[in-house]
Tab-separated table of C-alpha atoms in Angstrom:
chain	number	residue	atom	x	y	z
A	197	UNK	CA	-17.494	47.747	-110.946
A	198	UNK	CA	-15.056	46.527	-113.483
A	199	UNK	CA	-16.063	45.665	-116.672
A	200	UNK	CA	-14.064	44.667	-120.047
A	201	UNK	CA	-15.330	45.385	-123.865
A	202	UNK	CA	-14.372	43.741	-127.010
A	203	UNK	CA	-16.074	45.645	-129.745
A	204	UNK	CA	-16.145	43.058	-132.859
A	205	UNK	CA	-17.518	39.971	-132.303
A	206	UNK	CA	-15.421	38.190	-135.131
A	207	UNK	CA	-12.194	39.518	-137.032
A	208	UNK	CA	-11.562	38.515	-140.137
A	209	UNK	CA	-7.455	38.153	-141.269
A	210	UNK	CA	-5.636	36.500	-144.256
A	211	UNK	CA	-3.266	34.021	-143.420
A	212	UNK	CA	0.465	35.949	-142.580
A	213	UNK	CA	-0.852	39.192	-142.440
A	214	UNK	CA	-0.603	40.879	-139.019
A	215	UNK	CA	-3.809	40.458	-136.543
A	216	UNK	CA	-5.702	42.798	-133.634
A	217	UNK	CA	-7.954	41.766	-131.529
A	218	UNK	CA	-9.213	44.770	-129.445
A	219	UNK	CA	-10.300	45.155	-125.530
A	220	UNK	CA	-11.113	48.004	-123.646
A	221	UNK	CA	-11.658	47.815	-119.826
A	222	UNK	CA	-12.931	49.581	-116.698
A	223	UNK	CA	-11.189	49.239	-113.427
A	224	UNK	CA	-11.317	51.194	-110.502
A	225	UNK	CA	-7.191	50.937	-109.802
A	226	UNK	CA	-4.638	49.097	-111.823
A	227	UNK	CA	-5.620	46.448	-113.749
A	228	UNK	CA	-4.438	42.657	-114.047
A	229	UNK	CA	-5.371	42.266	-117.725
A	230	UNK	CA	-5.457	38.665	-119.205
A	231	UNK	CA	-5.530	36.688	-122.812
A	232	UNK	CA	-7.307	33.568	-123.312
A	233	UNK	CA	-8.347	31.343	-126.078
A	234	UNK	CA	-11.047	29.111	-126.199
A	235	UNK	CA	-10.679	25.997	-129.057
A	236	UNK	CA	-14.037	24.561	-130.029
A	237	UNK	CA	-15.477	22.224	-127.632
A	238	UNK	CA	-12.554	23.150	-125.333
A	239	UNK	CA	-12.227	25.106	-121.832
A	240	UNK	CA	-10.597	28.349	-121.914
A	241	UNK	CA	-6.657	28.364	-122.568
A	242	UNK	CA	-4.281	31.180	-121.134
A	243	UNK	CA	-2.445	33.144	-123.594
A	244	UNK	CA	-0.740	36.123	-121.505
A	245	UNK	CA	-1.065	38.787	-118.821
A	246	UNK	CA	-0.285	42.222	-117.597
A	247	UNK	CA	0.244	42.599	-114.079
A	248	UNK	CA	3.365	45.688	-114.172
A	249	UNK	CA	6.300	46.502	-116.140
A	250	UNK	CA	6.553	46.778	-119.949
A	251	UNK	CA	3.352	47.741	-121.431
A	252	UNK	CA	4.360	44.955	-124.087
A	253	UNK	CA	3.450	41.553	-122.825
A	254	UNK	CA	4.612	38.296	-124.837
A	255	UNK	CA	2.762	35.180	-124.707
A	256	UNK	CA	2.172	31.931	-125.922
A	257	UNK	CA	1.622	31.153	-129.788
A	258	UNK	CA	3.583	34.162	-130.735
A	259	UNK	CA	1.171	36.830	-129.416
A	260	UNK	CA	1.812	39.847	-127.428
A	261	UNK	CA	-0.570	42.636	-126.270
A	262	UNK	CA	-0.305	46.286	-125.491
A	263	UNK	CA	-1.467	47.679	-122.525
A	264	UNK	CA	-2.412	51.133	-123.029
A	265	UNK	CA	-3.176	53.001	-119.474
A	266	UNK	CA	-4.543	56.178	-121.052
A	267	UNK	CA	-6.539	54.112	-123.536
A	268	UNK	CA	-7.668	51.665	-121.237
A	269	UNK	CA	-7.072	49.308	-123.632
A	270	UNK	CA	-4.831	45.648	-123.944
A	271	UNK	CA	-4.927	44.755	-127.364
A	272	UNK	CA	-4.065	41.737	-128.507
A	273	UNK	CA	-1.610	41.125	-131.673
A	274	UNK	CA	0.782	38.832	-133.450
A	275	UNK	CA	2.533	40.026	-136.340
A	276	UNK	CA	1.964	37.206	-138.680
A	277	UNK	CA	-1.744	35.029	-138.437
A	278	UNK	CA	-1.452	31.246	-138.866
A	279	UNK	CA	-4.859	29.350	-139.928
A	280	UNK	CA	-4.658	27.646	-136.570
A	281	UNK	CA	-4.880	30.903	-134.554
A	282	UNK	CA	-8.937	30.684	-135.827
A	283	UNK	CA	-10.176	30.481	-132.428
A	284	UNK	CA	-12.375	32.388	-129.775
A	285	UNK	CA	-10.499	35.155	-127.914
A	286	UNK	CA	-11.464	36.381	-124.458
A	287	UNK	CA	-10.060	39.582	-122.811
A	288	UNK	CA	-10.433	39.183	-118.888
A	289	UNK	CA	-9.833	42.164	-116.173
A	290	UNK	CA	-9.290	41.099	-112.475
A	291	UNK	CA	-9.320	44.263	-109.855
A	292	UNK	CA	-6.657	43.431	-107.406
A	293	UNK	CA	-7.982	45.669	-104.993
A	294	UNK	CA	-11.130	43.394	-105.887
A	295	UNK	CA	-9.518	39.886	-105.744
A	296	UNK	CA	-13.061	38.278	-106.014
A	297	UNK	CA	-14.310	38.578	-109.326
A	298	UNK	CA	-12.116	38.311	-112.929
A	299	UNK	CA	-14.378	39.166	-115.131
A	300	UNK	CA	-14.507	38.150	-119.256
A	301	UNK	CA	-15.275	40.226	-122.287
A	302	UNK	CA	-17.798	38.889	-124.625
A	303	UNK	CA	-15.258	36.810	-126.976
A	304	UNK	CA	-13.985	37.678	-130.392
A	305	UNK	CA	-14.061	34.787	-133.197
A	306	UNK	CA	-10.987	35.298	-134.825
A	307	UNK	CA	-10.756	33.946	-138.454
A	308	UNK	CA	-7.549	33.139	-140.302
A	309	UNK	CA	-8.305	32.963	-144.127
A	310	UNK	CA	-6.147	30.729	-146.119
B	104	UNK	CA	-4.129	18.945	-119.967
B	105	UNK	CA	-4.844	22.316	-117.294
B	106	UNK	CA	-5.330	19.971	-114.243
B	107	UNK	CA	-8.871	20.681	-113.469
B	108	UNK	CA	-11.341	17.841	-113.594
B	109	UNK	CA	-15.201	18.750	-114.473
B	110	UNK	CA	-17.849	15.999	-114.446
B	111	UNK	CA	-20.192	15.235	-115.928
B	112	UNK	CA	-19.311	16.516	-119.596
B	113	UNK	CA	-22.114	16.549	-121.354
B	114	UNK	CA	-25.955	16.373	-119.143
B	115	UNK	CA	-29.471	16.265	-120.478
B	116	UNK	CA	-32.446	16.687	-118.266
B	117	UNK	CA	-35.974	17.964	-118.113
B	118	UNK	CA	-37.173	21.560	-117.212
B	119	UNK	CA	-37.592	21.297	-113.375
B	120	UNK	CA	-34.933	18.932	-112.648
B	121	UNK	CA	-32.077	19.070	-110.246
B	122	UNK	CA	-28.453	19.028	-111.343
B	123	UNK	CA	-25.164	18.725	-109.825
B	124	UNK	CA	-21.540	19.619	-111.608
B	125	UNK	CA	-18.438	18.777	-109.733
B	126	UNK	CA	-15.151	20.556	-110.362
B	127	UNK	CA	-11.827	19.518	-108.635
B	128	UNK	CA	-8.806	22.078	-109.018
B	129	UNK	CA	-5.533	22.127	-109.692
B	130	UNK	CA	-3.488	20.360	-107.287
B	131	UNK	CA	-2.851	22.915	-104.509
B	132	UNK	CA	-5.740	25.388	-106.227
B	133	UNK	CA	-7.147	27.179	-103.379
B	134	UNK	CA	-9.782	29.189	-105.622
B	135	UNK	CA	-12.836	27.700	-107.852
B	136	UNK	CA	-14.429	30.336	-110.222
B	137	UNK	CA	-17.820	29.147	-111.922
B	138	UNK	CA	-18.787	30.651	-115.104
B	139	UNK	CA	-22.164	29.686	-117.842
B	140	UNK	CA	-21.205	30.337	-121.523
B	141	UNK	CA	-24.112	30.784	-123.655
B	142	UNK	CA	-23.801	31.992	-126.813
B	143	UNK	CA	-25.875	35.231	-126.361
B	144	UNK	CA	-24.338	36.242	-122.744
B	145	UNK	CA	-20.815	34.997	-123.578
B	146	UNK	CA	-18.888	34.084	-120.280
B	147	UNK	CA	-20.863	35.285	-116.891
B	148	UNK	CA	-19.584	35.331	-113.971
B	149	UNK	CA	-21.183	33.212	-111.825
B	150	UNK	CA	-19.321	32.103	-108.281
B	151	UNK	CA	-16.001	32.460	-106.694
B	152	UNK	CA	-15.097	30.244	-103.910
B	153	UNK	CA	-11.442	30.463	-101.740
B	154	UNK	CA	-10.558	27.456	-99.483
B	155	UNK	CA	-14.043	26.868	-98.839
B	156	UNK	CA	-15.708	30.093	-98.258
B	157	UNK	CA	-17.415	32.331	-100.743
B	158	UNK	CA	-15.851	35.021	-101.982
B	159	UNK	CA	-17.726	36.950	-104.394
B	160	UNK	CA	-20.796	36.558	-106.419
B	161	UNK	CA	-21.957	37.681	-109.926
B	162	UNK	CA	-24.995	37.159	-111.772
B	163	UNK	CA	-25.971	33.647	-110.419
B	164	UNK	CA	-29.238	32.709	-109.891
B	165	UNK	CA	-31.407	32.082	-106.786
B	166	UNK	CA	-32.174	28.624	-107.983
B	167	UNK	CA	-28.380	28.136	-108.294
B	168	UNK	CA	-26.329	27.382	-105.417
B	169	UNK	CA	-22.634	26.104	-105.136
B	170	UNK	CA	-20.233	24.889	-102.182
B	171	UNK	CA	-16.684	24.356	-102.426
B	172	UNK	CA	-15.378	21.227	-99.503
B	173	UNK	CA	-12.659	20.782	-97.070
B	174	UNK	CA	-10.644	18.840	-100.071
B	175	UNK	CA	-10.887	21.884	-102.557
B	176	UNK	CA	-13.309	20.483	-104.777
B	177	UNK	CA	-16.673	22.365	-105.524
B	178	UNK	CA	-20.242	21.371	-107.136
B	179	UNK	CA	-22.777	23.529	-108.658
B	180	UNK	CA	-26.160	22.876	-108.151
B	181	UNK	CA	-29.260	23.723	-110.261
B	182	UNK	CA	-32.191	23.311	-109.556
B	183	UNK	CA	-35.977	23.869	-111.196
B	184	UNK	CA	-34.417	24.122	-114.077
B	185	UNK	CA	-35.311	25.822	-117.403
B	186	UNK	CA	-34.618	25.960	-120.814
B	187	UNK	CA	-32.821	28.958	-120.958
B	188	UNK	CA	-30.366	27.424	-118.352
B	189	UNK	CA	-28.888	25.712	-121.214
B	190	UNK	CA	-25.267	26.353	-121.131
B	191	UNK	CA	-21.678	25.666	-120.738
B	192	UNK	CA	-20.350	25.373	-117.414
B	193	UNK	CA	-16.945	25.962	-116.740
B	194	UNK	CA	-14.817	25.316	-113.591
B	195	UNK	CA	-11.447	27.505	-113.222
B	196	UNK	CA	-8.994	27.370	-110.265
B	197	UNK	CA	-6.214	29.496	-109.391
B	198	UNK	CA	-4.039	30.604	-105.945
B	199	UNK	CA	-1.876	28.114	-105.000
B	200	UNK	CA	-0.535	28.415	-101.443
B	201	UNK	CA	2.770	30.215	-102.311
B	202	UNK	CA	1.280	32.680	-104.221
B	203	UNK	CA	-0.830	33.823	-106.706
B	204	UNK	CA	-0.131	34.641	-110.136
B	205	UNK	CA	-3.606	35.390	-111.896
B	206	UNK	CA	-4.178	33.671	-114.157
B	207	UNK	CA	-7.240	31.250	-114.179
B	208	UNK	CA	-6.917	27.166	-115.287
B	209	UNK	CA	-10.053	26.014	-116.727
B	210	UNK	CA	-11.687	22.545	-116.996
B	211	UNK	CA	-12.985	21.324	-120.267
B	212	UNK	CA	-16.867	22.154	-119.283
B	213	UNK	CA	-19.649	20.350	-118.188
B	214	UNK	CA	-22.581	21.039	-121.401
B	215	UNK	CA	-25.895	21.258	-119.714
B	216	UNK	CA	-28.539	20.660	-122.372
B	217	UNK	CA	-32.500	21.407	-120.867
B	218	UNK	CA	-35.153	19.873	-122.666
């Protein structure tokens, strides 16, 4: 069964230094790996995806994320944290051979410091 | 704005009450996911419906049910409900008829509160 990990439940970064928000995941065949934010008392926003192609995947608001096959990892960056990117982060792995379930990581509160 | 429409937004009711959320999709959204964010259990997997027939299920309850209609739009019922059932609900649709690109769309949430 596939299953996703983000090991911190908050990250902590000063405002313009660069961020990481990590994600591990377990898939039976290639992945479709996702990005989302959640706002407070908001639904879940898409941020960016890895389907194929470049392991580097830009999105919206100036992140990217790495997908890392041998790692099993898509980590999620952006080189220079804004006091607005404070937010809850959700990593989210869908099994295409499995189109039935996409299924979230636990969320990472991200914290800009000013 | 995402496109998808959940009512009702926020719902208080009694343990052992009967609820109802309604989700319509995207425009042209074949799929409806259902997931419960609580803040222990983060975002669970609950339902996933495509043009009206179930497609997979993940850790919902026996006492939940959901049904997704001939005009795309879904409702998720709960019933003898309890306090821990206390949640957000979220509605996400995806797979438009020309193809399908991934990603989810959620609605804002419907915020059951179980008193």
């Amino acid at each position: 069964a596939q299953s996703v990990a983000q090991p911190e439940d908050q990250v902590n970064v000063a405002e313009g230094n660069p961020l990481t928000v990590k994600c591990t995941y377990s898939v039976s065949g290639n992945p479709y790996l996702f990005w989302y934010v959640q706002y407070p008392n908001r639904g879940l926003q898409f941020l960016l995806k890895y389907i194929t192609g470049d392991n580097l995947v830009k999105g919206s608001y100036g992140f990217e994320a790495e997908f890392n096959k041998s790692q099993t990892s898509f980590h999620l960056k952006k080189p220079s944290a804004l006091v607005s990117d404070s937010a809850l982060y959700f990593c989210a792995v869908r099994d295409p051979n499995r189109d039935d379930k996409i299924i979230f990581g636990k969320g990472t509160r991200l914290h800009i410091l000013p | 704005d995402s496109g998808v429409t959940q009512t009702p937004k926020h719902l208080i009711t009694a343990t052992g009450q009967r609820v109802t959320l309604r989700c319509s999709p995207r425009s042209g959204d074949l799929s409806v996911y259902w997931y419960q964010q609580s803040l222990d259990q983060g975002l669970q997997f609950l339902i996933h419906y495509y043009n009206g027939e179930e497609r997979a299920k993940g850790n919902i309850l026996e006492r939940f049910s959901a049904q997704q209609f001939p005009d795309l739009h879904s409702e998720l019922n709960l019933s003898s409900l309890e306090l821990g059932d206390s949640a957000l609900y979220f509605c996400a649709s995806s797979v438009r008829a020309g193809g399908n690109t991934g990603e989810l769309f959620f609605g804002e949430g419907s915020r059951l509160t179980v008193l």
